[in-house]
XYZ file of N, CA, C and O in Angstrom:
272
model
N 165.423 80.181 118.477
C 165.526 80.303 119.920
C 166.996 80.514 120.280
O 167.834 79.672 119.955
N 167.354 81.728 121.008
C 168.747 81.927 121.350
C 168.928 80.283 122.261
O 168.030 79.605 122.760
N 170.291 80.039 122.226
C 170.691 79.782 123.802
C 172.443 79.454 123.885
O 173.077 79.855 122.909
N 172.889 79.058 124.511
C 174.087 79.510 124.849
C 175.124 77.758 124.709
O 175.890 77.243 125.523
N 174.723 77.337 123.468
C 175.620 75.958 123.392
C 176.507 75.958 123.113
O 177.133 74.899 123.088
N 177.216 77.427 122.651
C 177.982 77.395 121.781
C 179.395 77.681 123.068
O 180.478 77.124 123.241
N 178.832 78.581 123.618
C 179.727 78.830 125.003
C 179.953 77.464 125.575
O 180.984 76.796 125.493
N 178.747 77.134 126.208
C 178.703 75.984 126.862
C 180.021 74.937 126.258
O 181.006 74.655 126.940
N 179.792 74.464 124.880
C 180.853 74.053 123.950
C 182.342 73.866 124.304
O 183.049 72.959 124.743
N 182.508 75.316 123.855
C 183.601 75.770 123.872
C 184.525 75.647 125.265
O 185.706 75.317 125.378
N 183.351 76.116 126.488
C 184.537 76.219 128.190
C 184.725 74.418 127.599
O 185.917 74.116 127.535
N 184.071 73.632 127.319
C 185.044 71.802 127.326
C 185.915 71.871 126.330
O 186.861 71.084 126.375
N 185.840 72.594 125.462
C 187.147 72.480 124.401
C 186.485 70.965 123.202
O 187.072 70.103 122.548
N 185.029 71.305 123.426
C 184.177 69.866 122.131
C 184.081 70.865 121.005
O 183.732 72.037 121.145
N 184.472 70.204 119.722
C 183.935 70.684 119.028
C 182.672 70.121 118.162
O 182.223 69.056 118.585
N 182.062 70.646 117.070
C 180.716 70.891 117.023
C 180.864 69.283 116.450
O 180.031 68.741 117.176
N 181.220 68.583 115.897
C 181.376 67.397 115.531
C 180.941 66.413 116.916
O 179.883 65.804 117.071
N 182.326 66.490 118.013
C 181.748 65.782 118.936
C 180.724 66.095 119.745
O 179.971 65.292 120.296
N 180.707 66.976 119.796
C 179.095 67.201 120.587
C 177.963 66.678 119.719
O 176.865 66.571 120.267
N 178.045 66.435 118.811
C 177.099 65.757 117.558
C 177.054 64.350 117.408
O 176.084 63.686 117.043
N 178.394 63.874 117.778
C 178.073 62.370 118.221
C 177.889 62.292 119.376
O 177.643 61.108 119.606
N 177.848 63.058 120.581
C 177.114 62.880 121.709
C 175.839 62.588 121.986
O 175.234 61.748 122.651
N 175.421 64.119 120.841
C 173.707 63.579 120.933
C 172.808 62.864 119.606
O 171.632 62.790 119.250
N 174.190 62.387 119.120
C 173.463 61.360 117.924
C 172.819 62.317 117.206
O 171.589 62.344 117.260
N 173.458 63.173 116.490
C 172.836 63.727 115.350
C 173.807 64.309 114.213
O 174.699 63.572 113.794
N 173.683 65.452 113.761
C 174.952 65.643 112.620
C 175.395 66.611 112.894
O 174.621 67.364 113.485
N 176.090 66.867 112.770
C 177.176 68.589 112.911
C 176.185 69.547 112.749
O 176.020 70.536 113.463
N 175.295 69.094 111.427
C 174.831 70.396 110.380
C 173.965 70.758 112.017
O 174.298 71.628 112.823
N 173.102 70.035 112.107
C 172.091 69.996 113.027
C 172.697 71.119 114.243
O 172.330 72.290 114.341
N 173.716 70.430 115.125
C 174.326 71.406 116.246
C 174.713 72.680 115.854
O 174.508 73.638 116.599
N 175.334 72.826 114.600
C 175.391 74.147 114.574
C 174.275 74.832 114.084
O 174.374 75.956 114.577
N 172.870 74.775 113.117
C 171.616 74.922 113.114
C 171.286 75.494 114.558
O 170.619 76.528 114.553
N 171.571 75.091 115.524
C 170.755 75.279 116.638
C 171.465 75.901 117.510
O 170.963 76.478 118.475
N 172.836 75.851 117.246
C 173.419 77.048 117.705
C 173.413 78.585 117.554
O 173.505 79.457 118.418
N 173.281 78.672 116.220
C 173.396 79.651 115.712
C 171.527 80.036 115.491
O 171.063 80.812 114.655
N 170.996 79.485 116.187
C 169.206 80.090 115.838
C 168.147 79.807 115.186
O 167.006 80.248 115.323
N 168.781 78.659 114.095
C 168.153 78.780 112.737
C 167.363 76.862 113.051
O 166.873 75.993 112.329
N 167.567 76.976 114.073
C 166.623 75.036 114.144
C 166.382 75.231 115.623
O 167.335 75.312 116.398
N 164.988 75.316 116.077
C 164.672 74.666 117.410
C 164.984 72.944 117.552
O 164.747 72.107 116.681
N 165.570 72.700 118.883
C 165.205 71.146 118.939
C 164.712 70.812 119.521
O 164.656 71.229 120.678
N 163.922 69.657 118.973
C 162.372 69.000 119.570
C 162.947 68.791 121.181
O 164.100 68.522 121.516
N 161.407 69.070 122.311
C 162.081 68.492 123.650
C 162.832 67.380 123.734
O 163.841 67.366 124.438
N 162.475 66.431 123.104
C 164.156 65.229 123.516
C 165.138 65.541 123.354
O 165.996 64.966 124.023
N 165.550 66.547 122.449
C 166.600 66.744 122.092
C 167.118 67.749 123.065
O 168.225 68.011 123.536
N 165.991 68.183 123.181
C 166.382 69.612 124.606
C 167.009 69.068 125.695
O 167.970 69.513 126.324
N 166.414 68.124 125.849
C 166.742 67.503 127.614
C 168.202 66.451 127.175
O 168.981 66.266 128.111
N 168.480 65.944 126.139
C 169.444 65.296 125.680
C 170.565 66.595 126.242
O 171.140 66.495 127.326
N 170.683 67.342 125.663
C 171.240 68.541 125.421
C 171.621 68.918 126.833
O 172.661 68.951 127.492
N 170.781 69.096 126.957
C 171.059 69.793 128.920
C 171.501 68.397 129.818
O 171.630 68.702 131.004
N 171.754 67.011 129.565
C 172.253 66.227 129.935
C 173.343 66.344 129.719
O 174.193 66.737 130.519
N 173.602 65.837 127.945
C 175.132 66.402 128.116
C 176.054 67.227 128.927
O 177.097 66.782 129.407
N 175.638 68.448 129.064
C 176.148 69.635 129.380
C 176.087 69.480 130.845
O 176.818 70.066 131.643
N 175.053 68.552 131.160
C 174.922 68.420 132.917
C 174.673 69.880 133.510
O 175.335 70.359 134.430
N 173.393 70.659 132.708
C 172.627 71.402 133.116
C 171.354 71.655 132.936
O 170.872 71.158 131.918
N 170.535 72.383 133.726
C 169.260 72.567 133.660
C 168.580 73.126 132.180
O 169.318 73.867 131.530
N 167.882 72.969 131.882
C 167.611 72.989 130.526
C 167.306 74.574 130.126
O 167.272 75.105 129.016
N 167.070 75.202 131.629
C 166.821 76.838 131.029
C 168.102 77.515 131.710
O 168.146 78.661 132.157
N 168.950 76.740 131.701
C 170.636 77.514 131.702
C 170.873 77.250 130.377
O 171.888 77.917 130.179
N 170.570 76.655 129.229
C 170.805 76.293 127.912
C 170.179 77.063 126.807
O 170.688 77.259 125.703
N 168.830 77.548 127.288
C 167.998 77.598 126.458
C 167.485 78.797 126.711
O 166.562 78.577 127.495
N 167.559 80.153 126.465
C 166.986 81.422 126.312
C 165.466 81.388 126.511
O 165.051 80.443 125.840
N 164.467 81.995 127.131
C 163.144 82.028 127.128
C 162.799 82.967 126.332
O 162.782 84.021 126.967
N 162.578 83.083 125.497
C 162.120 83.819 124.106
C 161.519 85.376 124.890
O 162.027 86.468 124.634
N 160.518 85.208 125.731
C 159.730 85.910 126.656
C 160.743 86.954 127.530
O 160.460 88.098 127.884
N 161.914 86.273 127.754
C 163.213 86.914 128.367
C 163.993 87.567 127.266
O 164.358 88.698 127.584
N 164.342 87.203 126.109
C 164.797 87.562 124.962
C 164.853 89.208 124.754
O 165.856 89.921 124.771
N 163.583 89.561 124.569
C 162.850 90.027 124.225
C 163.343 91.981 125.200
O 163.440 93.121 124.746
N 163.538 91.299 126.827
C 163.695 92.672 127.167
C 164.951 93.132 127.145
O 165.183 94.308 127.425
């Protein structure tokens, strides 16, 4: 699933480490899911879009949207 964490990321100046102890998980994981290769389960979704203190489909590409 595209989505845009990596931007998101970057405008705070976190890197993939701390954003990983943000949402309690491991580096490997955030960048996995940055880069495409790991969906994360909805808790993790809405974790995610907390952090970031955004809506969860400003984060998260709609596959369905992808597409055109």
């Amino acid at each position: 699933m595209n989505n845009h964490m990596r931007a998101l990321r970057a405008e705070r100046g976190w890197s993939q480490q701390h954003l990983a102890d943000l949402l309690e998980v491991s580096r490997q994981s955030v960048n996995a899911i940055e880069t495409g290769r790991y969906d994360p389960s909805l808790p993790l979704a809405f974790k995610i879009a907390d952090v970031f203190g955004q809506p969860i489909e400003v984060i998260f590409v709609n596959p369905k949207d992808a597409d055109q």
